[in-house]
Coordinates of C-alpha atoms in Angstrom, one line a residue:
M20 CA 0.0 0.0 0.0
H21 CA 1.1 3.6 -0.6
N22 CA 2.1 5.6 2.4
P23 CA -0.6 8.4 2.6
T24 CA 1.8 10.8 4.2
R25 CA 4.4 10.3 1.5
V26 CA 1.7 10.8 -1.3
I27 CA 0.5 14.1 0.4
N28 CA 4.1 15.3 0.6
R29 CA 4.8 14.6 -3.1
I30 CA 1.6 16.4 -4.0
F31 CA 2.6 19.4 -1.9
Q32 CA 6.1 19.5 -3.5
F33 CA 4.6 19.3 -6.9
L34 CA 2.2 22.2 -6.2
V35 CA 5.1 24.3 -4.8
I36 CA 7.2 23.7 -8.0
C37 CA 4.2 24.6 -10.2
C38 CA 3.8 27.9 -8.2
L39 CA 7.4 28.7 -8.6
F40 CA 7.4 28.2 -12.4
S41 CA 4.1 29.9 -13.0
G42 CA 4.9 32.9 -10.7
G43 CA 8.7 33.0 -11.3
A44 CA 9.7 36.6 -11.3
S45 CA 6.8 37.8 -9.1
A46 CA 7.6 35.2 -6.5
Q47 CA 11.3 36.1 -6.6
E48 CA 10.6 39.9 -6.4
S49 CA 8.1 39.5 -3.5
S50 CA 10.5 37.3 -1.5
I51 CA 13.1 40.0 -1.2
F52 CA 10.7 42.3 0.7
P53 CA 10.7 44.0 3.1
I54 CA 13.7 46.0 1.8
F55 CA 15.5 49.1 3.0
V56 CA 16.5 51.8 0.5
E57 CA 19.1 54.4 1.7
H58 CA 19.1 57.9 0.4
A59 CA 20.1 61.4 1.4
L60 CA 17.1 62.0 3.7
G61 CA 16.9 58.7 5.4
K62 CA 16.5 54.9 5.2
T63 CA 13.1 53.8 3.8
R64 CA 11.5 50.5 4.6
I65 CA 9.3 49.1 1.9
E66 CA 7.2 46.2 3.3
A67 CA 6.0 44.6 0.1
R68 CA 6.4 44.8 -3.7
P69 CA 4.8 48.2 -4.6
E70 CA 1.9 48.2 -7.0
R71 CA 0.5 51.7 -6.6
I72 CA 3.5 54.0 -7.4
V73 CA 3.6 57.8 -7.4
T74 CA 6.5 59.7 -8.9
I75 CA 7.2 63.4 -8.3
G76 CA 9.9 65.6 -9.8
W77 CA 11.2 65.1 -13.3
S78 CA 11.2 61.9 -15.4
G79 CA 10.7 59.6 -12.4
E80 CA 8.0 57.8 -14.4
D81 CA 10.5 56.9 -17.1
A82 CA 12.4 54.5 -14.9
V83 CA 9.1 53.0 -13.6
L84 CA 7.7 52.4 -17.1
A85 CA 11.0 51.0 -18.3
L86 CA 10.8 48.4 -15.5
G87 CA 7.3 47.4 -16.7
L88 CA 5.1 49.2 -14.3
V89 CA 2.8 52.2 -14.7
P90 CA 2.5 54.8 -11.9
V91 CA -0.9 55.7 -10.6
G92 CA 0.3 59.3 -10.3
M93 CA 3.2 61.1 -12.1
T94 CA 4.3 64.6 -13.1
E95 CA 2.4 66.6 -15.7
Y96 CA 4.5 68.3 -18.4
K97 CA 2.3 71.0 -19.9
F98 CA 4.5 71.5 -22.9
F99 CA 3.1 68.3 -24.4
P100 CA -0.6 67.9 -25.4
S101 CA -1.0 64.6 -23.5
G102 CA 0.8 66.0 -20.4
M103 CA 3.3 63.2 -20.8
F104 CA 6.7 62.9 -22.5
P105 CA 6.1 61.5 -26.0
W106 CA 8.5 58.6 -25.4
N107 CA 6.3 57.4 -22.6
E108 CA 2.9 57.5 -24.2
T109 CA 3.0 54.0 -25.7
A110 CA 4.2 52.5 -22.5
V111 CA 1.4 54.1 -20.5
G112 CA -1.1 52.7 -23.0
D113 CA -4.7 52.7 -21.8
A114 CA -3.8 53.3 -18.2
K115 CA -5.0 56.6 -16.8
P116 CA -2.4 57.9 -14.3
I117 CA -3.3 61.1 -12.5
L118 CA -1.0 63.9 -13.6
L119 CA 0.4 66.0 -10.8
S120 CA 1.6 69.6 -10.8
D121 CA 5.3 70.0 -11.6
A122 CA 5.4 73.3 -9.7
V123 CA 4.6 72.3 -6.1
I124 CA 3.9 69.0 -4.4
D125 CA 0.1 68.6 -3.9
F126 CA 0.2 66.5 -0.8
E127 CA -3.6 65.9 -0.8
A128 CA -3.6 64.7 -4.4
V129 CA -0.7 62.3 -3.6
A130 CA -2.5 61.0 -0.5
A131 CA -5.7 60.5 -2.5
L132 CA -3.9 58.1 -4.8
R133 CA -3.2 55.7 -1.8
P134 CA 0.4 55.0 -3.0
D135 CA 2.4 52.0 -1.8
V136 CA 5.6 54.0 -2.5
I137 CA 6.5 57.6 -3.5
L138 CA 9.6 58.2 -5.7
G139 CA 11.1 61.7 -5.8
I140 CA 14.6 60.9 -7.0
Y141 CA 15.2 63.7 -9.5
S142 CA 13.4 66.4 -7.4
G143 CA 13.9 69.1 -4.9
V144 CA 12.2 67.4 -2.0
D145 CA 13.6 68.8 1.2
D146 CA 13.5 67.4 4.7
V147 CA 10.1 69.0 5.6
S148 CA 8.5 67.7 2.4
Y149 CA 10.1 64.3 2.9
K150 CA 8.5 63.9 6.3
R151 CA 5.1 64.9 5.0
L152 CA 5.4 62.5 2.1
S153 CA 6.6 59.7 4.3
A154 CA 3.5 60.1 6.5
I155 CA 1.5 59.2 3.3
A156 CA 3.7 56.2 2.1
P157 CA 7.3 55.0 2.1
T158 CA 9.2 57.7 0.2
V159 CA 12.5 57.4 -1.7
V160 CA 14.5 60.5 -2.8
Y161 CA 18.0 61.2 -4.2
R162 CA 21.4 60.1 -2.8
S163 CA 23.3 62.9 -4.5
G164 CA 21.3 66.0 -3.7
P165 CA 18.2 68.1 -4.7
W166 CA 17.9 68.2 -8.5
Q167 CA 21.2 66.5 -8.9
A168 CA 20.3 62.8 -9.5
D169 CA 21.3 61.8 -13.0
W170 CA 19.4 59.2 -15.0
M171 CA 21.6 56.4 -13.7
E172 CA 21.0 57.2 -10.1
Q173 CA 17.2 57.6 -10.8
T174 CA 17.0 54.2 -12.6
Y175 CA 19.0 52.4 -9.9
L176 CA 17.1 53.7 -6.9
T177 CA 13.8 53.1 -8.6
G178 CA 14.9 49.5 -9.2
E179 CA 15.9 49.1 -5.6
A180 CA 12.5 50.5 -4.4
L181 CA 10.5 48.3 -6.7
G182 CA 12.6 45.1 -6.0
K183 CA 14.0 45.1 -9.5
R184 CA 17.6 46.1 -8.9
Q185 CA 19.1 43.7 -11.5
E186 CA 16.7 44.8 -14.2
A187 CA 17.5 48.4 -13.4
Q188 CA 21.2 47.8 -13.7
K189 CA 20.7 46.1 -17.0
L190 CA 18.7 49.1 -18.3
I191 CA 21.6 51.3 -17.2
N192 CA 24.2 49.1 -18.9
D193 CA 22.2 48.8 -22.1
T194 CA 21.6 52.6 -22.3
I195 CA 25.3 53.4 -21.8
A196 CA 26.2 50.8 -24.5
E197 CA 23.7 52.4 -26.8
L198 CA 25.2 55.9 -26.3
R199 CA 28.7 54.5 -27.0
A200 CA 27.5 52.6 -30.1
L201 CA 26.0 55.9 -31.4
G202 CA 29.4 57.6 -30.9
T203 CA 31.2 54.7 -32.6
S204 CA 28.9 55.1 -35.6
H205 CA 29.8 58.8 -35.9
P206 CA 33.7 58.8 -35.6
A207 CA 33.8 62.4 -36.8
L208 CA 32.5 63.5 -33.4
V209 CA 35.1 61.6 -31.4
S210 CA 37.4 64.1 -29.5
K211 CA 35.5 67.1 -30.7
T212 CA 35.2 69.8 -28.1
F213 CA 31.8 71.2 -27.2
I214 CA 29.9 73.4 -24.8
F215 CA 26.3 72.7 -23.8
G216 CA 24.7 75.9 -22.5
S217 CA 21.6 78.1 -22.2
Y218 CA 20.8 81.8 -22.2
F219 CA 18.2 83.8 -20.4
P220 CA 17.3 87.2 -22.0
G221 CA 18.7 90.2 -20.2
G222 CA 21.8 88.3 -18.9
N223 CA 25.3 89.4 -19.6
G224 CA 26.5 85.9 -20.4
I225 CA 25.5 82.3 -20.8
V226 CA 25.0 79.3 -18.5
V227 CA 27.6 76.6 -19.4
Y228 CA 27.0 73.0 -18.1
L229 CA 29.9 71.2 -16.5
P230 CA 30.8 67.5 -17.0
K231 CA 28.8 66.3 -14.0
D232 CA 25.6 67.6 -15.6
P233 CA 23.8 64.7 -17.4
R234 CA 23.5 66.8 -20.6
V235 CA 27.3 67.0 -20.8
A236 CA 28.0 63.5 -19.5
A237 CA 25.8 61.9 -22.3
L238 CA 27.8 63.7 -25.0
V239 CA 31.1 62.6 -23.3
E240 CA 29.8 59.0 -23.6
L241 CA 29.5 59.6 -27.4
G242 CA 33.2 60.3 -27.4
M243 CA 33.2 64.1 -27.3
V244 CA 35.1 66.2 -24.8
V245 CA 34.7 69.5 -23.1
P246 CA 37.2 72.3 -23.9
P247 CA 40.1 72.9 -21.5
Y248 CA 38.5 76.1 -20.2
V249 CA 35.4 74.2 -19.2
A250 CA 37.5 71.5 -17.6
D251 CA 39.2 74.2 -15.6
L252 CA 35.9 75.7 -14.5
A253 CA 34.8 72.2 -13.4
S254 CA 37.9 71.8 -11.3
Q255 CA 37.3 75.2 -9.7
N256 CA 33.6 74.3 -9.0
P257 CA 33.7 70.6 -8.1
T258 CA 30.2 70.5 -6.6
E259 CA 28.5 72.5 -9.4
L260 CA 26.6 71.3 -12.4
S261 CA 26.8 74.6 -14.3
V262 CA 28.6 78.0 -14.2
F263 CA 27.9 81.4 -15.6
V264 CA 30.3 82.6 -18.3
S265 CA 30.2 86.3 -19.2
F266 CA 30.2 87.5 -22.8
E267 CA 33.7 89.0 -22.1
E268 CA 35.0 85.6 -21.1
M269 CA 33.3 83.7 -23.9
E270 CA 36.3 83.6 -26.3
K271 CA 38.1 81.4 -23.7
L272 CA 35.6 78.6 -24.4
A273 CA 36.8 78.0 -28.0
P274 CA 34.7 74.9 -28.6
D275 CA 34.5 73.0 -31.9
L276 CA 30.7 72.7 -31.4
V277 CA 28.1 74.8 -29.6
V278 CA 24.9 73.3 -28.3
M279 CA 22.3 75.6 -26.7
W280 CA 18.8 75.1 -25.4
Y281 CA 16.4 78.1 -25.4
K282 CA 13.2 79.2 -23.9
P283 CA 10.9 81.2 -26.3
G284 CA 12.6 84.4 -27.4
A285 CA 16.0 83.6 -25.9
R286 CA 17.7 82.4 -29.1
E287 CA 16.9 85.6 -30.9
A288 CA 18.2 87.7 -28.0
L289 CA 21.5 85.8 -27.8
E290 CA 22.1 85.9 -31.5
K291 CA 22.1 89.7 -31.3
Q292 CA 25.1 89.5 -28.9
P293 CA 28.3 90.1 -30.9
L294 CA 30.5 88.4 -28.4
F295 CA 28.5 85.2 -28.8
T296 CA 28.1 85.4 -32.6
S297 CA 31.9 86.1 -33.0
L298 CA 32.6 82.5 -31.7
D299 CA 34.3 80.6 -34.5
A300 CA 31.8 77.7 -34.0
F301 CA 28.9 80.0 -34.5
Q302 CA 30.5 81.7 -37.5
S303 CA 31.2 78.3 -39.1
G304 CA 27.8 76.8 -38.5
R305 CA 28.9 74.3 -35.9
Y306 CA 26.0 75.3 -33.8
V307 CA 23.0 73.2 -32.6
P308 CA 20.1 75.3 -31.2
L309 CA 17.5 73.3 -29.3
E310 CA 14.1 75.1 -29.1
D311 CA 11.3 72.6 -29.4
A312 CA 9.9 70.8 -26.3
V313 CA 11.1 67.3 -27.3
S314 CA 14.7 68.4 -27.9
I315 CA 14.9 70.4 -24.7
W316 CA 13.3 67.8 -22.4
A317 CA 15.0 64.8 -23.9
T318 CA 18.4 66.4 -23.3
S319 CA 17.5 68.1 -19.9
A320 CA 15.7 65.2 -18.2
L321 CA 17.6 62.2 -19.6
S322 CA 16.3 58.7 -18.8
V323 CA 16.5 55.2 -20.0
R324 CA 13.5 56.0 -22.2
S325 CA 14.4 59.4 -23.6
I326 CA 17.9 58.5 -24.6
P327 CA 16.9 55.6 -27.0
Y328 CA 14.0 57.8 -28.3
F329 CA 15.9 61.0 -29.0
Y330 CA 19.6 60.5 -29.2
P331 CA 19.7 58.6 -32.5
H332 CA 18.2 61.8 -34.0
F333 CA 20.3 64.2 -31.9
I334 CA 23.6 62.6 -32.9
G335 CA 22.7 63.2 -36.5
Q336 CA 22.2 66.9 -35.7
L337 CA 25.6 67.0 -33.9
A338 CA 27.4 65.2 -36.8
D339 CA 25.9 67.5 -39.4
A340 CA 26.9 70.6 -37.4
A341 CA 30.4 69.3 -36.8
A342 CA 30.9 68.7 -40.5
H343 CA 30.8 72.4 -41.2

């Protein structure tokens, strides 16, 4: 006769195996919880795999979507008809996330969404706001500083908070590889010097972004380099992402290529400044002005979604300008 206990044990083992195979990734992800995520404002405990996710700040939803989830609430970008970045519209699909103000944190609106976790990694969340958000749900912010997290930090911390660290690291590695492959496919850009800047009408100079800024770091991944003067400015300002360079100092920049993003009216104002237009790069047509919303946001709020969406086009613009 069969031993009833042995039969029951075998049936139980079979059912466990079936559950593991059918629930694979979900079971694995759930088993790592609770987890702790360390960041600049504390150490956040997340009890279970989050399902209702709210993102605040810039481009936080990009990393969540890239990891296969859709936030219940995310930042609204009023420059786009849908209120979303165009590179995210397909991933959002038929879901209807609530779009939150990008100007101030609406704590009541966030609480109404009943989030399991709040992600404010590329944001200006301070200690007071962090405490208010944490009273609503576990909240994860930056490790670097307010408005300083690059797309890699944002992706990695999002992966940690969602129990998808390995997937997040793969997204980072794949995106870096894509940038480097784009650079390899455009050898004329390798070792070209560039500045990436902006201008605000009425100013007596321009903002120049330094190598720590994601805009600049992405072009360095393509194989380009900053001019010696910008490298010196970075050494003198090791904690800064950008510096102000007056029109009188501008000739010291001497880049092969000038990339500028502009708010409405700013380009026209700057191009009336003789000390800017006397730059050899401008005179020769080695100049890439970014004025439309897609160009500005894809290069200012970089992510694992915006880079594959925009940079294959952007590198063509850079290569065409460098050819002059």
